[in-house]
Amino acid sequence: MKKVGIVMGSDSDLPIIRKATDMLKSLDIPFEVHIYSAHRTPEEARQFALSARENGFGAIIAAAGMAAHLAGAIAANTTLPVIGIPCSSSNLDGLDALLSTVQMPTGIPVATVAVNGGGNAALLAAQIIAVEDKELAAKLDAKRASDAAKVLEKDKNVMEKL
Ligand code: RP5
């Protein structure tokens, strides 16, 4: 199976990344995590992106806050799908990172999830890898069904709480 590459701009982004790694672990998807910054270590971020396809990655998640250029900088150096997570690490609460991540120019796409959306970033990466992996696709279908069952269980019990 292809691996998911996860890059974060700083170790202060770890709580958001943990949501992604927990999700990938629950689906038995292999992943590799790095701290590379578009600004502080641009060359390492670039080399990671340039070699990602030959290193067995199928999708890359890039998480950064503030002037969040990491996902775009990674996407500029690979044609693998790149998923950006804007992190709310500043006093602008992630709006800065959201706009920096989502507003990519035509030609260099980044699939941007919600602010701090580590879980959905992992699920989107899983769905990309599942295009060529029927076993993983079946796991994703089963997860959707189980998530829906949990909501319906709560629906049954909600009146008792009120
Ligand atoms: C970004 O700046 C990082 O992704 C992080 O979200 C934010 C703050 O980084 P630190 O100053 O906490 O290292 O590059």
Short mmCIF file of C-alpha atoms and ligand atoms in Angstrom, two decimals:
data_model
loop_
_atom_site.label_atom_id
_atom_site.label_comp_id
_atom_site.label_asym_id
_atom_site.label_seq_id
_atom_site.Cartn_x
_atom_site.Cartn_y
_atom_site.Cartn_z
CA MET A 1 0.00 0.00 0.00
CA LYS A 2 1.20 3.56 -0.67
CA LYS A 3 2.24 5.56 2.43
CA VAL A 4 0.81 8.88 3.55
CA GLY A 5 3.44 11.56 4.09
CA ILE A 6 2.69 14.02 6.88
CA VAL A 7 4.63 17.26 7.20
CA MET A 8 4.05 19.90 9.87
CA GLY A 9 5.64 23.34 10.09
CA SER A 10 6.44 23.10 13.79
CA ASP A 11 6.17 20.64 16.65
CA SER A 12 3.57 23.03 18.07
CA ASP A 13 1.26 21.58 15.37
CA LEU A 14 1.52 18.08 16.89
CA PRO A 15 -1.93 17.98 18.57
CA ILE A 16 -3.54 18.51 15.15
CA ILE A 17 -1.28 15.95 13.49
CA ARG A 18 -2.14 13.39 16.18
CA LYS A 19 -5.78 13.47 15.00
CA ALA A 20 -4.53 12.47 11.54
CA THR A 21 -2.14 9.76 12.71
CA ASP A 22 -4.78 8.23 15.02
CA MET A 23 -7.15 8.02 12.07
CA LEU A 24 -4.52 6.49 9.76
CA LYS A 25 -3.58 3.94 12.44
CA SER A 26 -7.25 2.94 12.84
CA LEU A 27 -7.32 2.19 9.09
CA ASP A 28 -3.92 0.39 9.06
CA ILE A 29 -2.47 2.89 6.59
CA PRO A 30 1.32 3.34 6.76
CA PHE A 31 2.57 6.88 7.27
CA GLU A 32 5.72 8.89 7.87
CA VAL A 33 5.80 12.17 9.82
CA HIS A 34 8.27 15.07 9.48
CA ILE A 35 8.73 18.58 10.82
CA TYR A 36 9.76 20.71 7.85
CA SER A 37 8.87 24.36 7.51
CA ALA A 38 8.33 26.29 4.27
CA HIS A 39 10.17 29.20 5.88
CA ARG A 40 12.59 27.78 8.44
CA THR A 41 13.74 24.69 6.50
CA PRO A 42 12.64 25.32 2.90
CA GLU A 43 15.27 23.05 1.35
CA GLU A 44 14.26 20.01 3.43
CA ALA A 45 10.58 20.60 2.62
CA ARG A 46 11.46 20.85 -1.08
CA GLN A 47 13.59 17.68 -1.09
CA PHE A 48 10.84 15.75 0.70
CA ALA A 49 8.31 16.76 -1.95
CA LEU A 50 10.65 16.13 -4.88
CA SER A 51 11.41 12.57 -3.74
CA ALA A 52 7.97 11.68 -2.32
CA ARG A 53 6.67 9.72 -5.32
CA GLU A 54 9.80 7.58 -5.66
CA ASN A 55 9.76 7.06 -1.88
CA GLY A 56 6.38 5.30 -2.03
CA PHE A 57 3.98 8.01 -0.92
CA GLY A 58 0.47 8.20 -2.41
CA ALA A 59 -0.68 11.43 -0.76
CA ILE A 60 0.85 14.16 1.41
CA ILE A 61 -0.75 16.01 4.31
CA ALA A 62 0.84 19.37 5.14
CA ALA A 63 -0.14 21.23 8.32
CA ALA A 64 0.92 24.76 9.15
CA GLY A 65 -0.32 27.86 10.91
CA MET A 66 0.08 31.62 10.55
CA ALA A 67 1.46 32.56 7.06
CA ALA A 68 0.91 28.91 6.11
CA HIS A 69 2.83 28.30 2.90
CA LEU A 70 3.87 24.72 3.64
CA ALA A 71 1.13 22.87 1.71
CA GLY A 72 1.61 25.13 -1.31
CA ALA A 73 5.40 24.83 -1.17
CA ILE A 74 5.12 21.02 -1.04
CA ALA A 75 2.56 21.01 -3.88
CA ALA A 76 4.89 23.15 -6.00
CA ASN A 77 7.42 20.30 -6.00
CA THR A 78 5.27 17.20 -6.56
CA THR A 79 2.24 16.12 -8.56
CA LEU A 80 1.10 13.80 -5.75
CA PRO A 81 -2.14 15.00 -4.16
CA VAL A 82 -1.43 17.43 -1.32
CA ILE A 83 -3.92 18.03 1.50
CA GLY A 84 -3.45 21.20 3.52
CA ILE A 85 -4.46 21.59 7.16
CA PRO A 86 -4.61 25.23 8.27
CA CYS A 87 -3.67 25.35 11.98
CA SER A 88 -5.08 27.86 14.46
CA SER A 89 -1.72 28.65 16.02
CA SER A 90 -1.98 32.45 16.00
CA ASN A 91 -4.22 35.05 17.58
CA LEU A 92 -6.12 35.18 14.27
CA ASP A 93 -7.45 31.72 15.19
CA GLY A 94 -6.51 30.01 11.91
CA LEU A 95 -8.22 32.39 9.49
CA ASP A 96 -4.74 33.53 8.41
CA ALA A 97 -3.62 29.93 7.79
CA LEU A 98 -6.90 29.00 6.10
CA LEU A 99 -6.59 31.77 3.52
CA SER A 100 -2.86 31.13 3.00
CA THR A 101 -3.51 27.42 2.41
CA VAL A 102 -6.68 27.50 0.33
CA GLN A 103 -5.96 30.38 -2.05
CA MET A 104 -3.62 28.56 -4.42
CA PRO A 105 -3.07 29.81 -7.96
CA THR A 106 -4.28 27.69 -10.89
CA GLY A 107 -1.81 24.92 -11.69
CA ILE A 108 -0.73 24.05 -8.15
CA PRO A 109 -3.74 22.63 -6.30
CA VAL A 110 -3.97 22.01 -2.55
CA ALA A 111 -7.04 20.24 -1.16
CA THR A 112 -7.68 22.25 1.99
CA VAL A 113 -9.61 20.82 4.94
CA ALA A 114 -11.12 22.72 7.87
CA VAL A 115 -8.99 24.66 10.35
CA ASN A 116 -7.34 22.01 12.59
CA GLY A 117 -9.06 19.30 10.50
CA GLY A 118 -6.56 16.51 11.09
CA GLY A 119 -9.16 13.74 11.02
CA ASN A 120 -10.64 14.75 7.68
CA ALA A 121 -7.16 15.24 6.19
CA ALA A 122 -6.38 11.62 7.04
CA LEU A 123 -9.72 10.40 5.70
CA LEU A 124 -9.20 12.28 2.44
CA ALA A 125 -5.72 10.79 2.11
CA ALA A 126 -7.23 7.35 2.79
CA GLN A 127 -9.90 7.90 0.12
CA ILE A 128 -7.20 8.87 -2.40
CA ILE A 129 -5.22 5.71 -1.66
CA ALA A 130 -8.43 3.61 -1.71
CA VAL A 131 -9.02 4.50 -5.38
CA GLU A 132 -6.61 1.65 -6.18
CA ASP A 133 -7.19 -0.46 -3.04
CA LYS A 134 -10.50 -2.33 -2.69
CA GLU A 135 -9.74 -3.59 0.81
CA LEU A 136 -9.18 -0.06 2.09
CA ALA A 137 -12.29 1.16 0.24
CA ALA A 138 -14.33 -1.52 2.08
CA LYS A 139 -12.88 -0.32 5.41
CA LEU A 140 -13.90 3.25 4.60
CA ASP A 141 -17.43 2.11 3.71
CA ALA A 142 -17.63 0.18 7.00
CA LYS A 143 -16.46 3.25 8.94
CA ARG A 144 -19.13 5.43 7.33
CA ALA A 145 -21.80 2.84 8.26
CA SER A 146 -20.54 2.58 11.83
CA ASP A 147 -20.33 6.38 12.24
CA ALA A 148 -23.93 6.68 10.98
CA ALA A 149 -25.08 3.93 13.39
CA LYS A 150 -23.54 5.88 16.30
CA VAL A 151 -25.51 9.00 15.35
CA LEU A 152 -28.74 7.01 15.08
CA GLU A 153 -28.09 5.47 18.50
CA LYS A 154 -27.74 9.00 19.93
CA ASP A 155 -30.97 9.97 18.16
CA LYS A 156 -32.78 7.12 19.95
CA ASN A 157 -31.57 8.36 23.34
CA VAL A 158 -31.70 12.13 22.96
CA MET A 159 -35.24 12.56 24.37
CA GLU A 160 -34.22 10.89 27.63
CA LYS A 161 -31.65 13.65 28.22
CA LEU A 162 -34.21 16.46 27.91
C1 RP5 B 1 3.97 27.76 11.47
O1 RP5 B 1 4.00 28.69 12.47
C2 RP5 B 1 3.86 26.43 12.18
O2 RP5 B 1 3.22 25.49 11.35
C3 RP5 B 1 3.07 26.74 13.42
O3 RP5 B 1 1.69 26.46 13.24
C4 RP5 B 1 3.28 28.23 13.59
C5 RP5 B 1 4.01 28.60 14.85
O4 RP5 B 1 5.21 27.88 14.93
P1 RP5 B 1 6.08 27.90 16.27
O5 RP5 B 1 6.51 29.32 16.46
O6 RP5 B 1 5.17 27.40 17.38
O7 RP5 B 1 7.22 26.95 16.03
O8 RP5 B 1 5.10 27.80 10.68
#
